[in-house]
PDB file of C-alpha atoms in Angstrom:
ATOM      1  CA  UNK A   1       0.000   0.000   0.000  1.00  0.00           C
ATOM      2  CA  UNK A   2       1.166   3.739   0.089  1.00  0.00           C
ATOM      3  CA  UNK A   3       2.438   6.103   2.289  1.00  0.00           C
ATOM      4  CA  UNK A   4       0.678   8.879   3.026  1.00  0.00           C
ATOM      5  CA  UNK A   5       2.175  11.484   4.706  1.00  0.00           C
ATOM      6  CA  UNK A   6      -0.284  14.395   6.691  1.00  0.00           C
ATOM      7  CA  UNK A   7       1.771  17.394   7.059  1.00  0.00           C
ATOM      8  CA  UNK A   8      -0.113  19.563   9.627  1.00  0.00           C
ATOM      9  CA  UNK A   9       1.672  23.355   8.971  1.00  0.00           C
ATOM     10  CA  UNK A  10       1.650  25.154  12.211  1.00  0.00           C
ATOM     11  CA  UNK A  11       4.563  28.082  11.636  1.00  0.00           C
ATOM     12  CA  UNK A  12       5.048  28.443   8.165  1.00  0.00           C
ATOM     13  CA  UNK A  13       2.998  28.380   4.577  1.00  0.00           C
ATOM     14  CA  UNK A  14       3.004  25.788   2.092  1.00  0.00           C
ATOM     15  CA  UNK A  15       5.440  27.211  -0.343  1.00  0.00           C
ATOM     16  CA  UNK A  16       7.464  27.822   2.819  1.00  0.00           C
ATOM     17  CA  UNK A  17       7.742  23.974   3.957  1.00  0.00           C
ATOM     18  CA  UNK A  18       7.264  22.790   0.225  1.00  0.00           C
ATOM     19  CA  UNK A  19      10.700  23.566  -0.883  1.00  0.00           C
ATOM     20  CA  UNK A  20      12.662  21.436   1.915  1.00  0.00           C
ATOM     21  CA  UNK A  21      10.406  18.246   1.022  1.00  0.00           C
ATOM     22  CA  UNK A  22      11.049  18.418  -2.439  1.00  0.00           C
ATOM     23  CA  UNK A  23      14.679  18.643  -1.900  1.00  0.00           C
ATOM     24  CA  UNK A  24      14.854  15.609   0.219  1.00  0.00           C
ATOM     25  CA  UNK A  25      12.439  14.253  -2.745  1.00  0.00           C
ATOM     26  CA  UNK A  26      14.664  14.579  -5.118  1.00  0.00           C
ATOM     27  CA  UNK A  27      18.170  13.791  -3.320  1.00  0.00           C
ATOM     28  CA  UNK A  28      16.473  10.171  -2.878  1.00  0.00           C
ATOM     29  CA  UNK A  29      16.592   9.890  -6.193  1.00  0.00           C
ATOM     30  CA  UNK A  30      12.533  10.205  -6.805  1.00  0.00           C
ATOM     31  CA  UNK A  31      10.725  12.759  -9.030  1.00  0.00           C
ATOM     32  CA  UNK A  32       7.390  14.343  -7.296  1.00  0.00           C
ATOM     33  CA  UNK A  33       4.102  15.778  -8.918  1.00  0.00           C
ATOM     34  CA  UNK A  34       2.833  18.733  -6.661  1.00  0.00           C
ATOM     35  CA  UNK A  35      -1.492  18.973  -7.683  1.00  0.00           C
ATOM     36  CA  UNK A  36      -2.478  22.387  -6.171  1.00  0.00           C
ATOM     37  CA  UNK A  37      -6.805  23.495  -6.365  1.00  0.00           C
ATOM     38  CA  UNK A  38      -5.766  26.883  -7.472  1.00  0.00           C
ATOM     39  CA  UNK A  39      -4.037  29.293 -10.139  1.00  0.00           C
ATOM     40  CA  UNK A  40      -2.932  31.552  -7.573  1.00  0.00           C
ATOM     41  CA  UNK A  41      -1.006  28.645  -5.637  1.00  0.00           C
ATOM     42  CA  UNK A  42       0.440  27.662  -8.691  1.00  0.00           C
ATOM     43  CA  UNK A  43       2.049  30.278  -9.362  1.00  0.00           C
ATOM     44  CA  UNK A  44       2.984  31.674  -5.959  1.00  0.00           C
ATOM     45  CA  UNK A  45       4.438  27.595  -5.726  1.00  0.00           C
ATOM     46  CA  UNK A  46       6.271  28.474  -9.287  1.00  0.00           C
ATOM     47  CA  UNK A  47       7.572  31.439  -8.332  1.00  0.00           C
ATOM     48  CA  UNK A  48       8.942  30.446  -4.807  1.00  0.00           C
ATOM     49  CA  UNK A  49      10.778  27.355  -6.267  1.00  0.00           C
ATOM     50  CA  UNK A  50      12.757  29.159  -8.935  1.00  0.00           C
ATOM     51  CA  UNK A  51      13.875  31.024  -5.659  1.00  0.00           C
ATOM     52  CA  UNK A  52      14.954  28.104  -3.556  1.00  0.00           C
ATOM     53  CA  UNK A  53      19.027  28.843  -3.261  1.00  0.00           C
ATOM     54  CA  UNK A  54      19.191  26.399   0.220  1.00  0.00           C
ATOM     55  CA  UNK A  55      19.208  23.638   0.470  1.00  0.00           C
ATOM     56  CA  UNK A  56      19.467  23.556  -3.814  1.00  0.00           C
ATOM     57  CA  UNK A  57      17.773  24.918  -6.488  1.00  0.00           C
ATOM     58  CA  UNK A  58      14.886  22.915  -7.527  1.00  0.00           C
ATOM     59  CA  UNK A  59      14.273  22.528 -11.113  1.00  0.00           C
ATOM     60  CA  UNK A  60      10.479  21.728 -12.152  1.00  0.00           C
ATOM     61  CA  UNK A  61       8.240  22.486 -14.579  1.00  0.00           C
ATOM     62  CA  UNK A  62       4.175  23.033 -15.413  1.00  0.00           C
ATOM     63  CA  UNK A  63       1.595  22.720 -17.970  1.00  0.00           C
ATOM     64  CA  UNK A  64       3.093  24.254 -21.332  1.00  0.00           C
ATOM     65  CA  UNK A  65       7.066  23.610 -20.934  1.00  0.00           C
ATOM     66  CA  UNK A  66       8.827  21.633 -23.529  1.00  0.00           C
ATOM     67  CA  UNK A  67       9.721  17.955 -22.452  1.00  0.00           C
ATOM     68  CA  UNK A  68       7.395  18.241 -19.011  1.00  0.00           C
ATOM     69  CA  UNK A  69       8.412  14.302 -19.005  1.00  0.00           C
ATOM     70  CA  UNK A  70      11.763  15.467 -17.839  1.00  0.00           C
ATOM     71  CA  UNK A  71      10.868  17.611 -14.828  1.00  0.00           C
ATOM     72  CA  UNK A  72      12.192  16.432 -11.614  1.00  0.00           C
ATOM     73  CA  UNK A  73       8.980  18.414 -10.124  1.00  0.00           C
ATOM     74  CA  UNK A  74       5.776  18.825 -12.051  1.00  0.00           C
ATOM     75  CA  UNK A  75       3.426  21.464 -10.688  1.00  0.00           C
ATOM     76  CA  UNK A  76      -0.103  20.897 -11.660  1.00  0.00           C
ATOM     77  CA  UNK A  77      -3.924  21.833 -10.932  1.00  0.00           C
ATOM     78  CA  UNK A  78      -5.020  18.548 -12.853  1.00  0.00           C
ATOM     79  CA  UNK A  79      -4.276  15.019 -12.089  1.00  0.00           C
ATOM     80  CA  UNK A  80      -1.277  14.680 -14.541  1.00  0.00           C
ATOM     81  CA  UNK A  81       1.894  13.546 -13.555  1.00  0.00           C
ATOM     82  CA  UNK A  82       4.100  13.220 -17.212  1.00  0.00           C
ATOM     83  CA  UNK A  83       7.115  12.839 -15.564  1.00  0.00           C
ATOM     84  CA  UNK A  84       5.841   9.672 -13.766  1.00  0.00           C
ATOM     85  CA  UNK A  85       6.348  10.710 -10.493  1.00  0.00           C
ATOM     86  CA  UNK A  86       6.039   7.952  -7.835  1.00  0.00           C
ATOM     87  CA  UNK A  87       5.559  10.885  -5.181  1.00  0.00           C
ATOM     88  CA  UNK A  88       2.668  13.134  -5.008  1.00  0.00           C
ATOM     89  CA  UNK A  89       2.521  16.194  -3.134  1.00  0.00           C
ATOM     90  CA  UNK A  90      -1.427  17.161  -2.156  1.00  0.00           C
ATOM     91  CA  UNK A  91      -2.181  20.900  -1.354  1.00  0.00           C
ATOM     92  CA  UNK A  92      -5.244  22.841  -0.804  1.00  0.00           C
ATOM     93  CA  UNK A  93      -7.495  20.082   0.665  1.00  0.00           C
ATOM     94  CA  UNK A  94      -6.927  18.432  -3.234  1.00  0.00           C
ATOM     95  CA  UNK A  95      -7.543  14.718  -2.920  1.00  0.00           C
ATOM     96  CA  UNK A  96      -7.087  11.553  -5.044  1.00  0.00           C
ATOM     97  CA  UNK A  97      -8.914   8.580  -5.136  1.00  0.00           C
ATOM     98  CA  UNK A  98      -6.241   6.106  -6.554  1.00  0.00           C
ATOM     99  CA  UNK A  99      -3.520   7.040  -3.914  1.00  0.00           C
ATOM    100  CA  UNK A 100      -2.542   3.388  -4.718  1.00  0.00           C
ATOM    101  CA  UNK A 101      -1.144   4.736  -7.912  1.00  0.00           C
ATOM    102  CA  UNK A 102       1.956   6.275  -5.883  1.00  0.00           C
ATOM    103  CA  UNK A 103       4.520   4.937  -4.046  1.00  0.00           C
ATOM    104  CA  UNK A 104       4.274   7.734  -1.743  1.00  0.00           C
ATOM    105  CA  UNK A 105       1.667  11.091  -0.970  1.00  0.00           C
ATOM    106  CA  UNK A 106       2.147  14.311   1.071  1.00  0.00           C
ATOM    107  CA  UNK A 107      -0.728  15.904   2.745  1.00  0.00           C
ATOM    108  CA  UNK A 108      -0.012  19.314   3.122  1.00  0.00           C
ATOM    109  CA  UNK A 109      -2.869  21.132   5.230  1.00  0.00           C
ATOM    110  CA  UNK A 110      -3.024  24.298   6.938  1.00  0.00           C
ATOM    111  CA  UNK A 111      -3.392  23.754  10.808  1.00  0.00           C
ATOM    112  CA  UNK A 112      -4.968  27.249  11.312  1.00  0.00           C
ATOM    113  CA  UNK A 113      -7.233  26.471   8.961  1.00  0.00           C
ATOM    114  CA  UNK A 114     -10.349  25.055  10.627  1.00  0.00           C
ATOM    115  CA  UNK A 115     -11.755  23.635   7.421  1.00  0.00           C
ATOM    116  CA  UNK A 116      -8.516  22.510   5.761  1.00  0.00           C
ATOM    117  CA  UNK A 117      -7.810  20.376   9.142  1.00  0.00           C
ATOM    118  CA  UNK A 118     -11.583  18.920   9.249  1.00  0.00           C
ATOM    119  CA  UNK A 119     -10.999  18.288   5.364  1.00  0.00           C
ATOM    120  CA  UNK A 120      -7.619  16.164   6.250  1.00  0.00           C
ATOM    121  CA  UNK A 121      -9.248  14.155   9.104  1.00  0.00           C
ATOM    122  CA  UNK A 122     -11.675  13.015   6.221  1.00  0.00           C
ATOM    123  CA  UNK A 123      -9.130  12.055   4.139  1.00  0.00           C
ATOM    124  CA  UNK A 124      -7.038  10.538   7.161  1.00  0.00           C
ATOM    125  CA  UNK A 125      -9.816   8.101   7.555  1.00  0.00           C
ATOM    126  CA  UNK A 126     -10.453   7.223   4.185  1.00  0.00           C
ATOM    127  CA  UNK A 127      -6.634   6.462   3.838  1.00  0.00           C
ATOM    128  CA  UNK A 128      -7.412   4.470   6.593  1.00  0.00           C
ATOM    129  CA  UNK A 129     -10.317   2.672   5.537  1.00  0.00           C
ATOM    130  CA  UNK A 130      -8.468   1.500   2.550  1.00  0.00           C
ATOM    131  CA  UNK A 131      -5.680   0.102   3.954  1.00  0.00           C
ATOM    132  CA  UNK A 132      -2.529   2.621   3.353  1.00  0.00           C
ATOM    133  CA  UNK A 133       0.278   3.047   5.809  1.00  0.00           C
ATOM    134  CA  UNK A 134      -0.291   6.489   7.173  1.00  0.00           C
ATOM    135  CA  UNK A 135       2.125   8.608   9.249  1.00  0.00           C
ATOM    136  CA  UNK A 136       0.757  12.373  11.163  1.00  0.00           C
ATOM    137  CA  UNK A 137       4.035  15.358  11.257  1.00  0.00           C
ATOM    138  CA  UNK A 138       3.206  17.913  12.858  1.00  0.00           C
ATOM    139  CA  UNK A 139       5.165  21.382  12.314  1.00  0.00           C
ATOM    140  CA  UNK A 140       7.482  22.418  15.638  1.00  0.00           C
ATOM    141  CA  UNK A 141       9.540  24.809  16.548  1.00  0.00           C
ATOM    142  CA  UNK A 142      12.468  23.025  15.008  1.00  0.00           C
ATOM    143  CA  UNK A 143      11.232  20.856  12.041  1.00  0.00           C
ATOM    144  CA  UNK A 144       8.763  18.208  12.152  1.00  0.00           C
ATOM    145  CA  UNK A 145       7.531  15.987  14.766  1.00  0.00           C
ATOM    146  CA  UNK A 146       6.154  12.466  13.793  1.00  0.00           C
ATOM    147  CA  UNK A 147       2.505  11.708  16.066  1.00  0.00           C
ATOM    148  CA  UNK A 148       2.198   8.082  16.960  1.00  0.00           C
TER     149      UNK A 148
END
């Protein structure tokens, strides 16, 4: 079954936290498909990772590059992944039905968000219900804290 990963943000924003995931992404070799609900996160995501100087500059690419099959990172609002990305990066409450598909999926929710965390407890238990290893991080001070 997959991973699933439920990445509760408590200090910083997505495209913030996003950056040092993807890194560690792609120094273990993998490539990662980011879906996003919205234009505006697209973009702000787009903008912020041409920025990322530490810990490496992460190349990745969207809807109407050449060769998107040879992004490391493909930022999307559909369900496409064309560089066959075995990780998948959920933001914005997005969901997936065949999280099967991937060897491994980051939920990325907003913790001062009432909605977004009530949204993720859904999902939680639907991972659940259908089997997949799940793991809770919550944001600290310092990094991340894995829940038991």
């Amino acid at each position: 079954m997959t991973q699933i990963g439920f990445y509760h943000l408590t200090r910083t924003s997505v495209t913030e936290a996003l950056p040092k995931l993807l890194a560690r992404t792609l120094a273990s070799g993998q490539k990662a498909a980011v879906w996003c609900a919205s234009k505006p996160m697209l973009d702000d995501l787009d903008k912020a990772l041409w920025k990322v100087t530490t810990p490496t500059w992460l190349p990745h690419g969207r809807e109407g590059i050449a060769c998107p099959d040879l992004q490391p990172i493909w930022l999307s609002m559909g369900e496409d992944t064309p560089n066959n990305a075995r990780f998948l990066f959920l933001l914005e409450n997005r969901s997936f039905p065949d999280l099967a598909a991937f060897e491994r999926v980051f939920d990325l929710f907003d913790g001062h968000d009432k909605e977004a965390v009530a949204a993720a407890r859904t999902r939680w238990s639907a991972a659940k219900a259908a089997g997949h290893e799940l793991a809770y991080w919550r944001q600290e001070e310092k990094g991340w804290n894995r829940a038991r």
